[in-house]
PDB file as gemmi writes it, atoms N, CA and C in Angstrom:
CRYST1    1.000    1.000    1.000  90.00  90.00  90.00 P 1                      
ATOM      1  N   MET A   1      80.442 135.716  94.558  1.00  0.00           N  
ATOM      2  CA  MET A   1      79.119 135.712  95.142  1.00  0.00           C  
ATOM      3  C   MET A   1      78.166 134.795  94.380  1.00  0.00           C  
ATOM      4  N   LYS A   2      78.508 134.398  93.185  1.00  0.00           N  
ATOM      5  CA  LYS A   2      77.639 133.523  92.418  1.00  0.00           C  
ATOM      6  C   LYS A   2      77.458 132.178  93.118  1.00  0.00           C  
ATOM      7  N   ILE A   3      78.519 131.673  93.755  1.00  0.00           N  
ATOM      8  CA  ILE A   3      78.418 130.397  94.446  1.00  0.00           C  
ATOM      9  C   ILE A   3      77.463 130.521  95.627  1.00  0.00           C  
ATOM     10  N   ALA A   4      77.588 131.562  96.417  1.00  0.00           N  
ATOM     11  CA  ALA A   4      76.700 131.754  97.567  1.00  0.00           C  
ATOM     12  C   ALA A   4      75.254 131.904  97.105  1.00  0.00           C  
ATOM     13  N   TRP A   5      75.013 132.599  96.032  1.00  0.00           N  
ATOM     14  CA  TRP A   5      73.650 132.785  95.522  1.00  0.00           C  
ATOM     15  C   TRP A   5      73.066 131.448  95.078  1.00  0.00           C  
ATOM     16  N   ARG A   6      73.872 130.612  94.470  1.00  0.00           N  
ATOM     17  CA  ARG A   6      73.402 129.333  93.956  1.00  0.00           C  
ATOM     18  C   ARG A   6      73.000 128.384  95.078  1.00  0.00           C  
ATOM     19  N   TYR A   7      73.711 128.401  96.180  1.00  0.00           N  
ATOM     20  CA  TYR A   7      73.489 127.444  97.258  1.00  0.00           C  
ATOM     21  C   TYR A   7      72.735 128.017  98.457  1.00  0.00           C  
ATOM     22  N   GLN A   8      72.191 129.201  98.348  1.00  0.00           N  
ATOM     23  CA  GLN A   8      71.561 129.831  99.507  1.00  0.00           C  
ATOM     24  C   GLN A   8      70.278 129.144  99.957  1.00  0.00           C  
ATOM     25  N   HIS A   9      69.588 128.411  99.092  1.00  0.00           N  
ATOM     26  CA  HIS A   9      68.325 127.781  99.461  1.00  0.00           C  
ATOM     27  C   HIS A   9      68.457 126.292  99.791  1.00  0.00           C  
ATOM     28  N   LEU A  10      69.664 125.780  99.822  1.00  0.00           N  
ATOM     29  CA  LEU A  10      69.861 124.386 100.200  1.00  0.00           C  
ATOM     30  C   LEU A  10      69.645 124.229 101.704  1.00  0.00           C  
ATOM     31  N   PRO A  11      69.178 123.057 102.147  1.00  0.00           N  
ATOM     32  CA  PRO A  11      68.973 122.854 103.587  1.00  0.00           C  
ATOM     33  C   PRO A  11      70.306 122.873 104.334  1.00  0.00           C  
ATOM     34  N   LYS A  12      70.245 123.257 105.586  1.00  0.00           N  
ATOM     35  CA  LYS A  12      71.441 123.317 106.425  1.00  0.00           C  
ATOM     36  C   LYS A  12      71.923 121.901 106.725  1.00  0.00           C  
ATOM     37  N   VAL A  13      73.218 121.722 106.786  1.00  0.00           N  
ATOM     38  CA  VAL A  13      73.819 120.428 107.072  1.00  0.00           C  
ATOM     39  C   VAL A  13      73.943 120.276 108.577  1.00  0.00           C  
ATOM     40  N   GLN A  14      73.517 119.120 109.085  1.00  0.00           N  
ATOM     41  CA  GLN A  14      73.623 118.854 110.515  1.00  0.00           C  
ATOM     42  C   GLN A  14      75.039 118.384 110.806  1.00  0.00           C  
ATOM     43  N   THR A  15      75.776 119.150 111.600  1.00  0.00           N  
ATOM     44  CA  THR A  15      77.170 118.809 111.871  1.00  0.00           C  
ATOM     45  C   THR A  15      77.341 117.936 113.102  1.00  0.00           C  
ATOM     46  N   ALA A  16      76.398 117.970 114.035  1.00  0.00           N  
ATOM     47  CA  ALA A  16      76.500 117.156 115.250  1.00  0.00           C  
ATOM     48  C   ALA A  16      75.504 116.009 115.175  1.00  0.00           C  
ATOM     49  N   LEU A  17      75.902 114.846 115.670  1.00  0.00           N  
ATOM     50  CA  LEU A  17      75.014 113.694 115.690  1.00  0.00           C  
ATOM     51  C   LEU A  17      74.040 113.811 116.854  1.00  0.00           C  
ATOM     52  N   ALA A  18      72.809 113.495 116.594  1.00  0.00           N  
ATOM     53  CA  ALA A  18      71.816 113.464 117.662  1.00  0.00           C  
ATOM     54  C   ALA A  18      72.064 112.246 118.537  1.00  0.00           C  
ATOM     55  N   SER A  19      71.684 112.313 119.793  1.00  0.00           N  
ATOM     56  CA  SER A  19      71.945 111.201 120.706  1.00  0.00           C  
ATOM     57  C   SER A  19      71.158 109.954 120.324  1.00  0.00           C  
ATOM     58  N   SER A  20      70.041 110.118 119.625  1.00  0.00           N  
ATOM     59  CA  SER A  20      69.240 108.954 119.244  1.00  0.00           C  
ATOM     60  C   SER A  20      69.720 108.308 117.949  1.00  0.00           C  
ATOM     61  N   SER A  21      70.624 108.946 117.229  1.00  0.00           N  
ATOM     62  CA  SER A  21      71.086 108.392 115.950  1.00  0.00           C  
ATOM     63  C   SER A  21      72.433 107.702 116.136  1.00  0.00           C  
ATOM     64  N   ARG A  22      72.419 106.556 116.772  1.00  0.00           N  
ATOM     65  CA  ARG A  22      73.635 105.783 116.982  1.00  0.00           C  
ATOM     66  C   ARG A  22      73.764 104.760 115.869  1.00  0.00           C  
ATOM     67  N   PHE A  23      74.940 104.659 115.316  1.00  0.00           N  
ATOM     68  CA  PHE A  23      75.182 103.743 114.213  1.00  0.00           C  
ATOM     69  C   PHE A  23      75.970 102.551 114.725  1.00  0.00           C  
ATOM     70  N   GLY A  24      75.501 101.376 114.414  1.00  0.00           N  
ATOM     71  CA  GLY A  24      76.243 100.170 114.755  1.00  0.00           C  
ATOM     72  C   GLY A  24      76.104  99.783 116.209  1.00  0.00           C  
ATOM     73  N   HIS A  25      77.010  98.936 116.654  1.00  0.00           N  
ATOM     74  CA  HIS A  25      77.009  98.450 118.027  1.00  0.00           C  
ATOM     75  C   HIS A  25      78.231  99.008 118.742  1.00  0.00           C  
ATOM     76  N   TYR A  26      78.064  99.284 119.998  1.00  0.00           N  
ATOM     77  CA  TYR A  26      79.162  99.826 120.781  1.00  0.00           C  
ATOM     78  C   TYR A  26      79.477  98.860 121.913  1.00  0.00           C  
ATOM     79  N   TYR A  27      80.738  98.588 122.098  1.00  0.00           N  
ATOM     80  CA  TYR A  27      81.176  97.615 123.083  1.00  0.00           C  
ATOM     81  C   TYR A  27      82.115  98.287 124.075  1.00  0.00           C  
ATOM     82  N   ASP A  28      82.077  97.791 125.298  1.00  0.00           N  
ATOM     83  CA  ASP A  28      83.008  98.235 126.320  1.00  0.00           C  
ATOM     84  C   ASP A  28      84.162  97.240 126.325  1.00  0.00           C  
ATOM     85  N   VAL A  29      85.302  97.646 125.778  1.00  0.00           N  
ATOM     86  CA  VAL A  29      86.428  96.726 125.645  1.00  0.00           C  
ATOM     87  C   VAL A  29      87.144  96.488 126.968  1.00  0.00           C  
ATOM     88  N   SER A  30      86.746  97.201 128.015  1.00  0.00           N  
ATOM     89  CA  SER A  30      87.366  96.973 129.317  1.00  0.00           C  
ATOM     90  C   SER A  30      86.712  95.810 130.056  1.00  0.00           C  
ATOM     91  N   LYS A  31      85.578  95.312 129.556  1.00  0.00           N  
ATOM     92  CA  LYS A  31      84.883  94.198 130.201  1.00  0.00           C  
ATOM     93  C   LYS A  31      85.197  92.897 129.471  1.00  0.00           C  
ATOM     94  N   THR A  32      85.127  91.796 130.207  1.00  0.00           N  
ATOM     95  CA  THR A  32      85.366  90.487 129.599  1.00  0.00           C  
ATOM     96  C   THR A  32      84.049  89.876 129.130  1.00  0.00           C  
ATOM     97  N   MET A  33      84.161  88.967 128.185  1.00  0.00           N  
ATOM     98  CA  MET A  33      82.981  88.313 127.625  1.00  0.00           C  
ATOM     99  C   MET A  33      82.869  86.905 128.208  1.00  0.00           C  
ATOM    100  N   ASP A  34      81.649  86.465 128.427  1.00  0.00           N  
ATOM    101  CA  ASP A  34      81.426  85.120 128.949  1.00  0.00           C  
ATOM    102  C   ASP A  34      81.992  84.085 127.977  1.00  0.00           C  
ATOM    103  N   PRO A  35      82.648  83.035 128.473  1.00  0.00           N  
ATOM    104  CA  PRO A  35      83.211  82.008 127.592  1.00  0.00           C  
ATOM    105  C   PRO A  35      82.161  81.344 126.708  1.00  0.00           C  
ATOM    106  N   GLU A  36      80.927  81.205 127.200  1.00  0.00           N  
ATOM    107  CA  GLU A  36      79.866  80.591 126.393  1.00  0.00           C  
ATOM    108  C   GLU A  36      79.565  81.428 125.150  1.00  0.00           C  
ATOM    109  N   ILE A  37      79.589  82.731 125.295  1.00  0.00           N  
ATOM    110  CA  ILE A  37      79.330  83.616 124.152  1.00  0.00           C  
ATOM    111  C   ILE A  37      80.475  83.514 123.152  1.00  0.00           C  
ATOM    112  N   CYS A  38      81.700  83.467 123.648  1.00  0.00           N  
ATOM    113  CA  CYS A  38      82.860  83.343 122.751  1.00  0.00           C  
ATOM    114  C   CYS A  38      82.823  82.039 121.967  1.00  0.00           C  
ATOM    115  N   GLN A  39      82.442  80.951 122.620  1.00  0.00           N  
ATOM    116  CA  GLN A  39      82.404  79.654 121.950  1.00  0.00           C  
ATOM    117  C   GLN A  39      81.265  79.579 120.941  1.00  0.00           C  
ATOM    118  N   ALA A  40      80.158  80.275 121.194  1.00  0.00           N  
ATOM    119  CA  ALA A  40      79.016  80.239 120.287  1.00  0.00           C  
ATOM    120  C   ALA A  40      79.192  81.180 119.097  1.00  0.00           C  
ATOM    121  N   ALA A  41      80.126  82.115 119.188  1.00  0.00           N  
ATOM    122  CA  ALA A  41      80.315  83.101 118.114  1.00  0.00           C  
ATOM    123  C   ALA A  41      81.052  82.470 116.942  1.00  0.00           C  
ATOM    124  N   ARG A  42      80.626  82.860 115.736  1.00  0.00           N  
ATOM    125  CA  ARG A  42      81.333  82.412 114.531  1.00  0.00           C  
ATOM    126  C   ARG A  42      82.389  83.457 114.206  1.00  0.00           C  
ATOM    127  N   CYS A  43      83.624  83.066 114.312  1.00  0.00           N  
ATOM    128  CA  CYS A  43      84.731  83.983 114.054  1.00  0.00           C  
ATOM    129  C   CYS A  43      85.525  83.493 112.857  1.00  0.00           C  
ATOM    130  N   HIS A  44      85.906  84.412 112.018  1.00  0.00           N  
ATOM    131  CA  HIS A  44      86.724  84.104 110.849  1.00  0.00           C  
ATOM    132  C   HIS A  44      87.958  84.985 110.913  1.00  0.00           C  
ATOM    133  N   GLY A  45      89.080  84.430 110.602  1.00  0.00           N  
ATOM    134  CA  GLY A  45      90.310  85.197 110.626  1.00  0.00           C  
ATOM    135  C   GLY A  45      91.239  84.752 109.517  1.00  0.00           C  
ATOM    136  N   PHE A  46      92.231  85.549 109.279  1.00  0.00           N  
ATOM    137  CA  PHE A  46      93.254  85.193 108.308  1.00  0.00           C  
ATOM    138  C   PHE A  46      94.574  85.750 108.810  1.00  0.00           C  
ATOM    139  N   TYR A  47      95.625  85.156 108.358  1.00  0.00           N  
ATOM    140  CA  TYR A  47      96.944  85.562 108.790  1.00  0.00           C  
ATOM    141  C   TYR A  47      97.759  85.947 107.564  1.00  0.00           C  
ATOM    142  N   LEU A  48      98.392  87.091 107.644  1.00  0.00           N  
ATOM    143  CA  LEU A  48      99.255  87.540 106.563  1.00  0.00           C  
ATOM    144  C   LEU A  48     100.606  86.854 106.693  1.00  0.00           C  
ATOM    145  N   PRO A  49     101.262  86.600 105.572  1.00  0.00           N  
ATOM    146  CA  PRO A  49     102.589  85.981 105.658  1.00  0.00           C  
ATOM    147  C   PRO A  49     103.574  86.936 106.332  1.00  0.00           C  
ATOM    148  N   GLU A  50     104.541  86.364 106.975  1.00  0.00           N  
ATOM    149  CA  GLU A  50     105.563  87.170 107.654  1.00  0.00           C  
ATOM    150  C   GLU A  50     106.384  87.913 106.607  1.00  0.00           C  
ATOM    151  N   HIS A  51     106.668  89.174 106.881  1.00  0.00           N  
ATOM    152  CA  HIS A  51     107.502  89.971 105.980  1.00  0.00           C  
ATOM    153  C   HIS A  51     108.890  90.116 106.592  1.00  0.00           C  
ATOM    154  N   SER A  52     109.873  90.234 105.729  1.00  0.00           N  
ATOM    155  CA  SER A  52     111.234  90.417 106.195  1.00  0.00           C  
ATOM    156  C   SER A  52     111.370  91.807 106.802  1.00  0.00           C  
ATOM    157  N   THR A  53     112.006  91.891 107.946  1.00  0.00           N  
ATOM    158  CA  THR A  53     112.191  93.179 108.603  1.00  0.00           C  
ATOM    159  C   THR A  53     113.593  93.722 108.381  1.00  0.00           C  
ATOM    160  N   ALA A  54     114.374  93.073 107.519  1.00  0.00           N  
ATOM    161  CA  ALA A  54     115.731  93.530 107.263  1.00  0.00           C  
ATOM    162  C   ALA A  54     115.694  94.825 106.464  1.00  0.00           C  
ATOM    163  N   VAL A  55     116.474  95.776 106.903  1.00  0.00           N  
ATOM    164  CA  VAL A  55     116.550  97.065 106.222  1.00  0.00           C  
ATOM    165  C   VAL A  55     117.916  97.151 105.571  1.00  0.00           C  
ATOM    166  N   THR A  56     117.930  97.509 104.292  1.00  0.00           N  
ATOM    167  CA  THR A  56     119.207  97.636 103.602  1.00  0.00           C  
ATOM    168  C   THR A  56     119.735  99.043 103.797  1.00  0.00           C  
ATOM    169  N   SER A  57     121.008  99.139 103.987  1.00  0.00           N  
ATOM    170  CA  SER A  57     121.629 100.453 104.147  1.00  0.00           C  
ATOM    171  C   SER A  57     122.149 100.913 102.798  1.00  0.00           C  
ATOM    172  N   PRO A  58     122.358 102.213 102.624  1.00  0.00           N  
ATOM    173  CA  PRO A  58     122.864 102.717 101.334  1.00  0.00           C  
ATOM    174  C   PRO A  58     124.219 102.136 100.964  1.00  0.00           C  
ATOM    175  N   THR A  59     125.022 101.733 101.936  1.00  0.00           N  
ATOM    176  CA  THR A  59     126.344 101.192 101.605  1.00  0.00           C  
ATOM    177  C   THR A  59     126.254  99.783 101.046  1.00  0.00           C  
ATOM    178  N   THR A  60     125.194  99.027 101.368  1.00  0.00           N  
ATOM    179  CA  THR A  60     125.091  97.661 100.868  1.00  0.00           C  
ATOM    180  C   THR A  60     124.353  97.582  99.543  1.00  0.00           C  
ATOM    181  N   THR A  61     123.630  98.634  99.155  1.00  0.00           N  
ATOM    182  CA  THR A  61     122.878  98.575  97.907  1.00  0.00           C  
ATOM    183  C   THR A  61     123.668  99.101  96.727  1.00  0.00           C  
ATOM    184  N   GLY A  62     124.798  99.760  96.960  1.00  0.00           N  
ATOM    185  CA  GLY A  62     125.607 100.241  95.857  1.00  0.00           C  
ATOM    186  C   GLY A  62     125.274 101.659  95.430  1.00  0.00           C  
ATOM    187  N   HIS A  63     124.310 102.292  96.045  1.00  0.00           N  
ATOM    188  CA  HIS A  63     123.972 103.676  95.697  1.00  0.00           C  
ATOM    189  C   HIS A  63     124.761 104.630  96.581  1.00  0.00           C  
ATOM    190  N   ARG A  64     125.282 105.685  95.977  1.00  0.00           N  
ATOM    191  CA  ARG A  64     126.022 106.691  96.758  1.00  0.00           C  
ATOM    192  C   ARG A  64     125.621 108.068  96.375  1.00  0.00           C  
TER     193      ARG A  64                                                      
END                                                                             
């Protein structure tokens, strides 16, 4: 009960987001974007090197 007594006067935590408190931008991914907007946008990307997809089996590694 010591923990409950210690925290009894703290404000209540809001568990649900209010409709007016939207964070960031929301997009409808089912719609297409105008080509002019795509061309004017600054996009940066990077590509990871290809990884080998070969899987070794226990018989080829020497472990039994």
